[in-house]
mmCIF file of C-alpha atoms in Angstrom:
data_model
loop_
_atom_site.group_PDB
_atom_site.id
_atom_site.type_symbol
_atom_site.label_atom_id
_atom_site.label_comp_id
_atom_site.label_asym_id
_atom_site.label_seq_id
_atom_site.Cartn_x
_atom_site.Cartn_y
_atom_site.Cartn_z
ATOM 1 C CA GLY J 1 -16.523 -4.941 205.215
ATOM 2 C CA GLU J 2 -15.289 -8.408 206.050
ATOM 3 C CA GLU J 3 -13.944 -9.125 202.604
ATOM 4 C CA VAL J 4 -12.087 -7.395 199.834
ATOM 5 C CA ALA J 5 -14.731 -6.252 197.362
ATOM 6 C CA GLN J 6 -13.806 -5.810 193.732
ATOM 7 C CA THR J 7 -15.934 -4.402 190.950
ATOM 8 C CA PRO J 8 -16.728 -5.066 188.243
ATOM 9 C CA LYS J 9 -16.352 -8.860 188.123
ATOM 10 C CA HIS J 10 -16.106 -8.786 184.354
ATOM 11 C CA LEU J 11 -15.203 -5.955 181.993
ATOM 12 C CA VAL J 12 -14.873 -6.027 178.219
ATOM 13 C CA ARG J 13 -13.117 -3.206 176.424
ATOM 14 C CA GLY J 14 -12.159 -2.588 172.840
ATOM 15 C CA GLU J 15 -8.512 -1.974 172.177
ATOM 16 C CA GLY J 16 -7.668 1.634 172.912
ATOM 17 C CA GLN J 17 -10.506 2.136 175.391
ATOM 18 C CA LYS J 18 -10.034 2.962 179.043
ATOM 19 C CA ALA J 19 -10.645 0.404 181.776
ATOM 20 C CA LYS J 20 -11.171 1.228 185.426
ATOM 21 C CA LEU J 21 -11.350 -1.311 188.230
ATOM 22 C CA TYR J 22 -12.345 -0.713 191.833
ATOM 23 C CA CYS J 23 -11.427 -2.250 195.152
ATOM 24 C CA ALA J 24 -12.736 -1.775 198.663
ATOM 25 C CA PRO J 25 -10.301 -3.297 201.177
ATOM 26 C CA ILE J 26 -11.341 -5.031 204.355
ATOM 27 C CA LYS J 27 -12.420 -2.453 206.923
ATOM 28 C CA GLY J 28 -9.483 -1.477 209.094
ATOM 29 C CA HIS J 29 -6.857 -2.656 206.630
ATOM 30 C CA SER J 30 -4.342 0.031 205.770
ATOM 31 C CA TYR J 31 -2.503 -1.719 202.965
ATOM 32 C CA VAL J 32 -3.844 -2.418 199.526
ATOM 33 C CA PHE J 33 -2.129 -4.452 196.807
ATOM 34 C CA TRP J 34 -2.903 -4.935 193.118
ATOM 35 C CA TYR J 35 -1.821 -8.056 191.235
ATOM 36 C CA GLN J 36 -2.308 -9.053 187.620
ATOM 37 C CA GLN J 37 -2.894 -12.715 186.765
ATOM 38 C CA VAL J 38 -2.227 -13.501 183.134
ATOM 39 C CA LEU J 39 -3.011 -16.798 181.415
ATOM 40 C CA LYS J 40 -4.574 -18.109 184.575
ATOM 41 C CA ASN J 41 -1.271 -18.854 186.272
ATOM 42 C CA GLU J 42 1.254 -16.060 186.318
ATOM 43 C CA PHE J 43 0.812 -13.492 189.053
ATOM 44 C CA LYS J 44 2.509 -10.157 188.688
ATOM 45 C CA PHE J 45 2.656 -7.601 191.499
ATOM 46 C CA LEU J 46 1.682 -4.151 190.290
ATOM 47 C CA ILE J 47 1.475 -1.667 193.146
ATOM 48 C CA SER J 48 0.722 -1.307 196.848
ATOM 49 C CA PHE J 49 -0.647 1.501 198.982
ATOM 50 C CA GLN J 50 -0.420 2.466 202.611
ATOM 51 C CA ASN J 51 -3.709 4.276 203.077
ATOM 52 C CA GLU J 52 -3.693 6.832 200.250
ATOM 53 C CA ASN J 53 0.071 6.793 199.743
ATOM 54 C CA VAL J 54 1.872 4.698 197.164
ATOM 55 C CA PHE J 55 4.002 2.203 199.108
ATOM 56 C CA ASP J 56 5.629 0.108 196.410
ATOM 57 C CA GLU J 57 5.115 0.684 192.691
ATOM 58 C CA THR J 58 7.979 -1.403 191.380
ATOM 59 C CA GLY J 59 5.682 -3.622 189.334
ATOM 60 C CA MET J 60 3.588 -0.922 187.783
ATOM 61 C CA PRO J 61 3.968 -0.460 184.026
ATOM 62 C CA LYS J 62 5.216 3.049 183.436
ATOM 63 C CA GLU J 63 2.779 3.796 180.676
ATOM 64 C CA ARG J 64 -1.015 3.546 180.596
ATOM 65 C CA PHE J 65 -1.454 2.164 184.138
ATOM 66 C CA SER J 66 -2.317 4.304 187.123
ATOM 67 C CA ALA J 67 -3.800 3.632 190.543
ATOM 68 C CA LYS J 68 -5.199 5.603 193.455
ATOM 69 C CA CYS J 69 -6.468 5.057 196.952
ATOM 70 C CA LEU J 70 -8.283 8.179 198.099
ATOM 71 C CA PRO J 71 -9.823 8.662 201.549
ATOM 72 C CA ASN J 72 -13.424 7.478 201.851
ATOM 73 C CA SER J 73 -13.406 6.038 198.338
ATOM 74 C CA PRO J 74 -12.684 2.642 196.861
ATOM 75 C CA CYS J 75 -9.175 2.219 195.494
ATOM 76 C CA SER J 76 -8.952 2.166 191.709
ATOM 77 C CA LEU J 77 -6.725 0.791 188.995
ATOM 78 C CA GLU J 78 -7.022 2.478 185.622
ATOM 79 C CA ILE J 79 -5.641 1.402 182.292
ATOM 80 C CA GLN J 80 -5.613 4.009 179.562
ATOM 81 C CA ALA J 81 -5.685 2.881 175.937
ATOM 82 C CA THR J 82 -5.979 -0.813 176.688
ATOM 83 C CA LYS J 83 -4.084 -3.372 174.641
ATOM 84 C CA LEU J 84 -4.845 -7.014 173.969
ATOM 85 C CA GLU J 85 -2.059 -8.061 176.355
ATOM 86 C CA ASP J 86 -3.833 -6.284 179.230
ATOM 87 C CA SER J 87 -6.422 -9.067 179.206
ATOM 88 C CA ALA J 88 -6.056 -10.658 182.614
ATOM 89 C CA VAL J 89 -7.644 -11.059 186.002
ATOM 90 C CA TYR J 90 -6.767 -8.164 188.285
ATOM 91 C CA PHE J 91 -6.724 -9.024 191.957
ATOM 92 C CA CYS J 92 -6.875 -6.557 194.765
ATOM 93 C CA ALA J 93 -5.699 -7.595 198.218
ATOM 94 C CA SER J 94 -5.475 -5.945 201.600
ATOM 95 C CA SER J 95 -3.689 -6.448 204.881
ATOM 96 C CA HIS J 96 -3.866 -4.900 208.306
ATOM 97 C CA ILE J 97 -0.194 -4.005 208.530
ATOM 98 C CA THR J 98 2.625 -4.282 206.075
ATOM 99 C CA GLY J 99 5.720 -6.367 205.971
ATOM 100 C CA ALA J 100 6.356 -9.924 205.107
ATOM 101 C CA GLY J 101 4.404 -12.440 207.053
ATOM 102 C CA ASN J 102 1.176 -10.558 207.299
ATOM 103 C CA THR J 103 -1.716 -12.434 205.845
ATOM 104 C CA ILE J 104 -2.869 -10.766 202.686
ATOM 105 C CA TYR J 105 -6.514 -11.309 201.833
ATOM 106 C CA PHE J 106 -7.499 -11.314 198.196
ATOM 107 C CA GLY J 107 -10.678 -10.224 196.496
ATOM 108 C CA GLU J 108 -12.378 -12.364 193.886
ATOM 109 C CA GLY J 109 -10.713 -10.536 191.042
ATOM 110 C CA SER J 110 -11.896 -8.467 188.091
ATOM 111 C CA TRP J 111 -11.682 -10.184 184.737
ATOM 112 C CA LEU J 112 -10.668 -7.736 182.005
ATOM 113 C CA THR J 113 -11.006 -8.827 178.403
ATOM 114 C CA VAL J 114 -9.636 -6.540 175.727
ATOM 115 C CA VAL J 115 -10.969 -7.286 172.243
ATOM 116 C CA ALA V 1 17.086 -12.662 192.995
ATOM 117 C CA GLN V 2 13.946 -14.011 194.587
ATOM 118 C CA LYS V 3 12.038 -16.718 192.799
ATOM 119 C CA VAL V 4 9.480 -19.422 193.477
ATOM 120 C CA THR V 5 9.351 -22.531 191.315
ATOM 121 C CA GLN V 6 6.519 -25.008 191.162
ATOM 122 C CA ALA V 7 7.855 -27.532 188.702
ATOM 123 C CA GLN V 8 4.655 -29.570 188.483
ATOM 124 C CA THR V 9 2.340 -27.862 186.028
ATOM 125 C CA GLU V 10 -0.499 -30.352 186.326
ATOM 126 C CA ILE V 11 -1.199 -33.337 188.540
ATOM 127 C CA SER V 12 -4.075 -35.750 188.185
ATOM 128 C CA VAL V 13 -5.005 -38.216 190.915
ATOM 129 C CA VAL V 14 -7.926 -40.404 191.789
ATOM 130 C CA GLU V 15 -9.966 -39.614 194.862
ATOM 131 C CA LYS V 16 -8.491 -40.854 198.144
ATOM 132 C CA GLU V 17 -4.954 -40.823 196.816
ATOM 133 C CA ASP V 18 -2.358 -38.722 198.623
ATOM 134 C CA VAL V 19 -0.700 -36.022 196.558
ATOM 135 C CA THR V 20 2.297 -33.751 197.170
ATOM 136 C CA LEU V 21 2.740 -30.397 195.498
ATOM 137 C CA ASP V 22 6.321 -29.207 195.305
ATOM 138 C CA CYS V 23 7.589 -25.688 195.900
ATOM 139 C CA VAL V 24 11.199 -24.538 195.715
ATOM 140 C CA TYR V 25 12.193 -20.962 196.454
ATOM 141 C CA GLU V 26 15.214 -18.700 196.112
ATOM 142 C CA THR V 27 15.997 -15.726 198.294
ATOM 143 C CA ARG V 28 19.034 -13.980 199.734
ATOM 144 C CA ASP V 29 17.172 -12.946 202.865
ATOM 145 C CA THR V 30 17.463 -14.957 206.042
ATOM 146 C CA THR V 31 14.068 -13.718 207.183
ATOM 147 C CA TYR V 32 11.177 -14.472 204.890
ATOM 148 C CA TYR V 33 7.725 -15.991 204.802
ATOM 149 C CA LEU V 34 6.212 -18.685 202.656
ATOM 150 C CA PHE V 35 2.570 -19.073 201.763
ATOM 151 C CA TRP V 36 0.228 -21.447 199.996
ATOM 152 C CA TYR V 37 -2.949 -20.250 198.315
ATOM 153 C CA LYS V 38 -5.695 -22.262 196.621
ATOM 154 C CA GLN V 39 -7.506 -20.980 193.540
ATOM 155 C CA PRO V 40 -10.613 -23.089 192.856
ATOM 156 C CA PRO V 41 -12.381 -22.970 189.473
ATOM 157 C CA SER V 42 -14.512 -20.074 190.742
ATOM 158 C CA GLY V 43 -11.348 -17.952 190.642
ATOM 159 C CA GLU V 44 -10.879 -16.525 194.119
ATOM 160 C CA LEU V 45 -7.613 -16.958 196.017
ATOM 161 C CA VAL V 46 -7.975 -18.753 199.318
ATOM 162 C CA PHE V 47 -5.244 -18.429 201.939
ATOM 163 C CA LEU V 48 -4.078 -21.807 203.271
ATOM 164 C CA ILE V 49 -0.937 -21.278 205.337
ATOM 165 C CA ARG V 50 1.873 -18.900 206.254
ATOM 166 C CA ARG V 51 5.245 -20.082 207.550
ATOM 167 C CA ASN V 52 8.217 -17.978 208.659
ATOM 168 C CA SER V 53 11.794 -18.894 207.859
ATOM 169 C CA PHE V 54 12.694 -19.536 211.482
ATOM 170 C CA ASP V 55 10.028 -22.116 212.041
ATOM 171 C CA GLU V 56 10.863 -25.386 210.362
ATOM 172 C CA GLN V 57 8.288 -27.407 212.184
ATOM 173 C CA ASN V 58 6.003 -29.239 209.858
ATOM 174 C CA GLU V 59 2.349 -28.353 210.112
ATOM 175 C CA ILE V 60 -0.771 -30.427 209.772
ATOM 176 C CA SER V 61 -4.284 -29.098 209.348
ATOM 177 C CA GLY V 62 -6.833 -31.806 208.752
ATOM 178 C CA ARG V 63 -5.965 -33.504 205.462
ATOM 179 C CA TYR V 64 -3.376 -30.843 204.642
ATOM 180 C CA SER V 65 0.240 -30.912 205.740
ATOM 181 C CA TRP V 66 3.286 -28.847 204.906
ATOM 182 C CA ASN V 67 6.944 -29.839 204.938
ATOM 183 C CA PHE V 68 9.380 -26.937 205.208
ATOM 184 C CA GLN V 69 13.021 -27.831 204.547
ATOM 185 C CA LYS V 70 15.410 -24.877 204.647
ATOM 186 C CA SER V 71 18.335 -27.065 203.609
ATOM 187 C CA THR V 72 16.692 -27.693 200.241
ATOM 188 C CA SER V 73 14.744 -24.403 200.073
ATOM 189 C CA SER V 74 11.509 -26.300 199.725
ATOM 190 C CA PHE V 75 8.032 -25.887 201.165
ATOM 191 C CA ASN V 76 5.991 -28.829 199.933
ATOM 192 C CA PHE V 77 2.282 -29.307 200.428
ATOM 193 C CA THR V 78 0.630 -32.698 200.844
ATOM 194 C CA ILE V 79 -3.059 -33.467 200.631
ATOM 195 C CA THR V 80 -3.966 -36.776 202.225
ATOM 196 C CA ALA V 81 -6.952 -38.764 200.972
ATOM 197 C CA SER V 82 -7.682 -36.251 198.234
ATOM 198 C CA GLN V 83 -11.250 -35.312 197.370
ATOM 199 C CA VAL V 84 -12.852 -33.930 194.224
ATOM 200 C CA VAL V 85 -13.312 -30.584 195.994
ATOM 201 C CA ASP V 86 -9.530 -30.300 196.242
ATOM 202 C CA SER V 87 -9.395 -29.770 192.479
ATOM 203 C CA ALA V 88 -7.901 -26.320 192.030
ATOM 204 C CA VAL V 89 -4.747 -24.442 191.146
ATOM 205 C CA TYR V 90 -2.391 -24.190 194.097
ATOM 206 C CA PHE V 91 0.121 -21.378 194.408
ATOM 207 C CA CYS V 92 3.193 -21.184 196.562
ATOM 208 C CA ALA V 93 4.427 -17.662 197.350
ATOM 209 C CA LEU V 94 7.369 -15.945 199.041
ATOM 210 C CA SER V 95 7.485 -12.662 200.932
ATOM 211 C CA GLU V 96 10.838 -11.213 201.909
ATOM 212 C CA ALA V 97 11.246 -9.474 205.242
ATOM 213 C CA GLU V 98 14.566 -7.663 205.234
ATOM 214 C CA GLY V 99 15.202 -3.993 204.622
ATOM 215 C CA SER V 100 13.664 -2.526 201.530
ATOM 216 C CA SER V 101 12.243 -5.919 200.568
ATOM 217 C CA ASN V 102 9.899 -5.865 203.535
ATOM 218 C CA THR V 103 6.879 -4.466 201.757
ATOM 219 C CA GLY V 104 4.596 -7.452 202.037
ATOM 220 C CA LYS V 105 4.791 -8.056 198.293
ATOM 221 C CA LEU V 106 4.210 -11.699 197.345
ATOM 222 C CA ILE V 107 6.289 -13.478 194.730
ATOM 223 C CA PHE V 108 4.206 -16.306 193.329
ATOM 224 C CA GLY V 109 5.176 -19.578 191.747
ATOM 225 C CA GLN V 110 3.594 -20.585 188.470
ATOM 226 C CA GLY V 111 0.965 -22.690 190.155
ATOM 227 C CA THR V 112 0.148 -26.394 190.042
ATOM 228 C CA THR V 113 -3.205 -27.493 188.675
ATOM 229 C CA LEU V 114 -4.516 -30.408 190.682
ATOM 230 C CA GLN V 115 -7.313 -32.518 189.267
ATOM 231 C CA VAL V 116 -8.894 -35.066 191.552
ATOM 232 C CA LYS V 117 -11.036 -37.564 189.698
ATOM 233 C CA PRO V 118 -13.878 -39.462 191.363
#
């Protein structure tokens, strides 16, 4: 598609439940990024993929968070046993090639609320 | 360590005023890129501009202009004759381009909330 498509737009989970977010990158884009925006302002890089391979996972919390990009499927970000502090907007982004300077296009975000 | 600072948390102006949003960055790389994104109340992130570290020419796009000063590590954004539709949170971001840093990862500033009143 012509835009990064994220689903769901809103997700509410009770503490301890699992949350799974999906992202379809722009058609032809090989790189996918996940960012977490907390408190409306702070962006935190989580993980990036080159096709189905993890490219950079330096921002990914070691526990409870996992992500995949499988062929012919939307990418996913899963949070096991959610906590209140996981409440945030999760943005997926994609780019055609990697490296600094490439324009990264963002989806509209998935708003996760943990209650 | 790399860092982007947007010292202005919130700015309020009246329509038609000019407004400048400040962005100061820190990086050890000599090759890097700077970006501005707009996040309107609807929540999406809209790409505004990308600038590489070797191009210090200022850029103008309609009512928007950007002033890149390597000597002060700043990449400021000016909106001329502001309009209500400019109300949004604006983010400055840095992407490093050397060696293992060259992954395309963006380091964001804290954002500046701009409110333009009619």
